[in-house]
Amino acid sequence: MDSFAATRARMPELQRRIAADPGRFRMLTGERPTGPLHLGHYVGSITERVHLQNLGVETLVILADYQVITDRDIAARVGDHVRSAIADYLAAGLDPDRTTIFTHSAVPALNQLLVPFLSLVTEAELHRNPTVKAELAASGRALSGLLLTYPVHQAADILFCKGNLVPVGKDNLPHIEITRTIARRFNERYGEVFPVPEAMVTDAAEILGLDGRKMSKSYGNAIALSMSADETAAAIRRTRTDSDRHITYDPVERPGVAGLLSTAAICLDSTPQRIAERIGDAGSGALKALTTEAVNSFLAGHRARRAQLAADPGLIDSVLRAGNKRANDLADATLAEVRTQMGMSYAEAR
Ligand code: TRP
């Protein structure tokens, strides 16, 4: 059984423990602000966070801005992406009174945890990480020190607040393994400080983008939550389909058709195969019309709420300021404890 299957198999029992005693859990998760959030994020992760928050799990969400530069030079428009993501979080129901939303770059003590953490892993372990290898290949660049070590940075993201529950996608499971290793090794070497966090994966079907590949910010195949209904219609209209009027779900041979079916299915709470049957011989024009209607009605409420929130930039900034403040308080406390355990707590200069 691979680690994804194994993690998935543990989910029912974990869900039971969470429901029985949500106060025992502190959830930390997040994403890189590399582009606008899309439908895949909405159904795959954002609604799950809202659900856990509403169950009473303490929730923290990181916008990992320093992780943006693992595979690109410049964090283009990173501020816009941060603000746009926060608008989506709030519109989807994350409540800033219960959920801490913050950025890497605003929390110095979190970043400082990277130093002792790097001493707890070997170079060979870092080189073995399959996700780092895949991202290296996709970047077409030389391996930077930051790309090699970002899973350790991610361990700091999780452990600075003593997070013990980490909802992630499949490709982030190796990073949670490293985080668990770091927590255990730190505790063995210096005394008990950190929980050993548990990964959480969702059962949500992976949503295909409009080109049939996984929906992704970086492939240009996504339906962003921030698009208008007209922009959504235009993106769907541009999708490359084929001339076979009989619609079937075949991601390999008919990627554009499959992307549309997958997208419509998510929004209609159905399956791609059932949508294909419904369209029958009506052709891709009918499929595009159905998909546009499905997406735009599914997202209408969210989009109306996010437009209202985004119109008040003062609100977004104040949510982020409060989140950064709380994250700094947690990080300062953890770093102080770490330094004490390591025998590095001296008279402070400040
Ligand atoms: N690496 C995550 C991604 O692929 C983003 C991330 C950064 C994250 N720090 C995290 C996720 C901590 C969970 C916990 O988008």
Short mmCIF file of N, CA and C in Angstrom, two decimals, residues 31-39 41 46 63-65 67-68 71-72 74-86 88-89 216-220 222-227 306:
data_model
loop_
_atom_site.label_atom_id
_atom_site.label_comp_id
_atom_site.label_asym_id
_atom_site.label_seq_id
_atom_site.Cartn_x
_atom_site.Cartn_y
_atom_site.Cartn_z
N GLU A 31 -1.33 27.23 1.27
CA GLU A 31 -0.85 27.10 -0.10
C GLU A 31 0.10 28.21 -0.48
N ARG A 32 0.74 27.97 -1.63
CA ARG A 32 1.64 28.98 -2.17
C ARG A 32 0.82 30.01 -2.95
N PRO A 33 1.01 31.29 -2.69
CA PRO A 33 0.23 32.29 -3.43
C PRO A 33 0.83 32.55 -4.82
N THR A 34 0.73 31.55 -5.70
CA THR A 34 1.31 31.69 -7.05
C THR A 34 0.27 32.12 -8.08
N GLY A 35 -0.99 32.17 -7.71
CA GLY A 35 -2.02 32.55 -8.68
C GLY A 35 -3.36 32.50 -8.00
N PRO A 36 -4.41 32.88 -8.73
CA PRO A 36 -5.74 32.88 -8.10
C PRO A 36 -6.20 31.46 -7.76
N LEU A 37 -6.91 31.32 -6.67
CA LEU A 37 -7.45 30.01 -6.30
C LEU A 37 -8.56 29.62 -7.28
N HIS A 38 -8.73 28.32 -7.48
CA HIS A 38 -9.69 27.86 -8.48
C HIS A 38 -10.65 26.82 -7.90
N LEU A 39 -11.52 26.37 -8.79
CA LEU A 39 -12.54 25.40 -8.42
C LEU A 39 -11.98 24.16 -7.72
N HIS A 41 -9.35 23.99 -5.78
CA HIS A 41 -9.09 24.34 -4.37
C HIS A 41 -10.39 24.37 -3.59
N ILE A 46 -10.77 24.00 0.41
CA ILE A 46 -11.31 25.12 1.18
C ILE A 46 -12.56 24.72 1.96
N LEU A 63 -0.29 31.37 3.98
CA LEU A 63 -0.01 31.70 2.58
C LEU A 63 1.51 31.74 2.48
N ALA A 64 2.04 30.66 1.91
CA ALA A 64 3.48 30.38 2.00
C ALA A 64 4.23 31.17 0.93
N ASP A 65 4.39 32.47 1.20
CA ASP A 65 4.96 33.33 0.15
C ASP A 65 6.44 33.02 -0.12
N GLN A 67 7.64 30.19 -0.15
CA GLN A 67 7.67 28.96 -0.95
C GLN A 67 7.43 29.23 -2.44
N VAL A 68 6.96 30.44 -2.76
CA VAL A 68 6.76 30.79 -4.17
C VAL A 68 8.08 30.74 -4.94
N ASP A 71 10.59 27.64 -7.15
CA ASP A 71 10.73 27.24 -8.56
C ASP A 71 10.55 28.38 -9.55
N ARG A 72 10.62 29.62 -9.07
CA ARG A 72 10.57 30.79 -9.98
C ARG A 72 11.34 31.93 -9.37
N ILE A 74 10.76 35.36 -9.29
CA ILE A 74 10.18 36.49 -8.61
C ILE A 74 8.77 36.15 -8.23
N ALA A 75 8.39 36.59 -7.08
CA ALA A 75 7.04 36.33 -6.60
C ALA A 75 6.11 37.35 -7.27
N ALA A 76 5.85 37.12 -8.57
CA ALA A 76 5.06 38.08 -9.34
C ALA A 76 3.70 38.29 -8.71
N ARG A 77 3.34 39.52 -8.51
CA ARG A 77 2.00 39.89 -7.99
C ARG A 77 1.63 39.10 -6.74
N VAL A 78 2.63 38.78 -5.93
CA VAL A 78 2.34 37.91 -4.79
C VAL A 78 1.34 38.55 -3.83
N GLY A 79 1.43 39.88 -3.69
CA GLY A 79 0.49 40.58 -2.80
C GLY A 79 -0.95 40.44 -3.28
N ASP A 80 -1.13 40.54 -4.62
CA ASP A 80 -2.48 40.38 -5.18
C ASP A 80 -3.01 38.98 -4.90
N HIS A 81 -2.13 37.98 -5.08
CA HIS A 81 -2.58 36.60 -4.88
C HIS A 81 -2.91 36.34 -3.40
N VAL A 82 -2.14 36.94 -2.51
CA VAL A 82 -2.42 36.79 -1.08
C VAL A 82 -3.79 37.38 -0.76
N ARG A 83 -4.03 38.59 -1.23
CA ARG A 83 -5.31 39.25 -0.92
C ARG A 83 -6.49 38.51 -1.55
N SER A 84 -6.27 38.05 -2.78
CA SER A 84 -7.34 37.33 -3.48
C SER A 84 -7.68 36.02 -2.75
N ALA A 85 -6.65 35.32 -2.26
CA ALA A 85 -6.90 34.07 -1.53
C ALA A 85 -7.68 34.36 -0.25
N ILE A 86 -7.32 35.44 0.43
CA ILE A 86 -8.03 35.75 1.68
C ILE A 86 -9.50 36.06 1.40
N ASP A 88 -11.25 34.77 -0.93
CA ASP A 88 -11.89 33.46 -1.14
C ASP A 88 -12.12 32.73 0.18
N TYR A 89 -11.13 32.76 1.06
CA TYR A 89 -11.29 32.07 2.35
C TYR A 89 -12.50 32.62 3.10
N SER A 216 -4.79 23.27 -12.35
CA SER A 216 -3.63 23.83 -11.64
C SER A 216 -3.46 25.31 -11.97
N LYS A 217 -3.04 26.06 -10.94
CA LYS A 217 -2.77 27.48 -11.14
C LYS A 217 -1.74 27.68 -12.23
N SER A 218 -0.77 26.76 -12.34
CA SER A 218 0.34 27.00 -13.26
C SER A 218 0.11 26.46 -14.67
N TYR A 219 -0.97 25.73 -14.91
CA TYR A 219 -1.19 25.20 -16.27
C TYR A 219 -2.08 26.10 -17.12
N GLY A 220 -2.66 27.13 -16.53
CA GLY A 220 -3.58 27.97 -17.30
C GLY A 220 -4.84 27.21 -17.73
N ALA A 222 -7.41 26.43 -15.47
CA ALA A 222 -8.28 26.45 -14.29
C ALA A 222 -9.44 27.42 -14.44
N ILE A 223 -10.50 27.15 -13.71
CA ILE A 223 -11.57 28.13 -13.56
C ILE A 223 -11.37 28.78 -12.20
N ALA A 224 -10.87 30.01 -12.24
CA ALA A 224 -10.57 30.71 -10.99
C ALA A 224 -11.87 31.12 -10.30
N LEU A 225 -11.82 31.09 -8.98
CA LEU A 225 -12.99 31.51 -8.21
C LEU A 225 -13.29 32.98 -8.46
N SER A 226 -12.24 33.74 -8.80
CA SER A 226 -12.40 35.18 -8.99
C SER A 226 -12.89 35.57 -10.39
N MET A 227 -13.03 34.61 -11.31
CA MET A 227 -13.52 34.96 -12.65
C MET A 227 -14.97 35.42 -12.57
N ARG A 306 -17.44 37.12 -2.40
CA ARG A 306 -16.03 37.51 -2.52
C ARG A 306 -15.91 38.91 -3.13
#
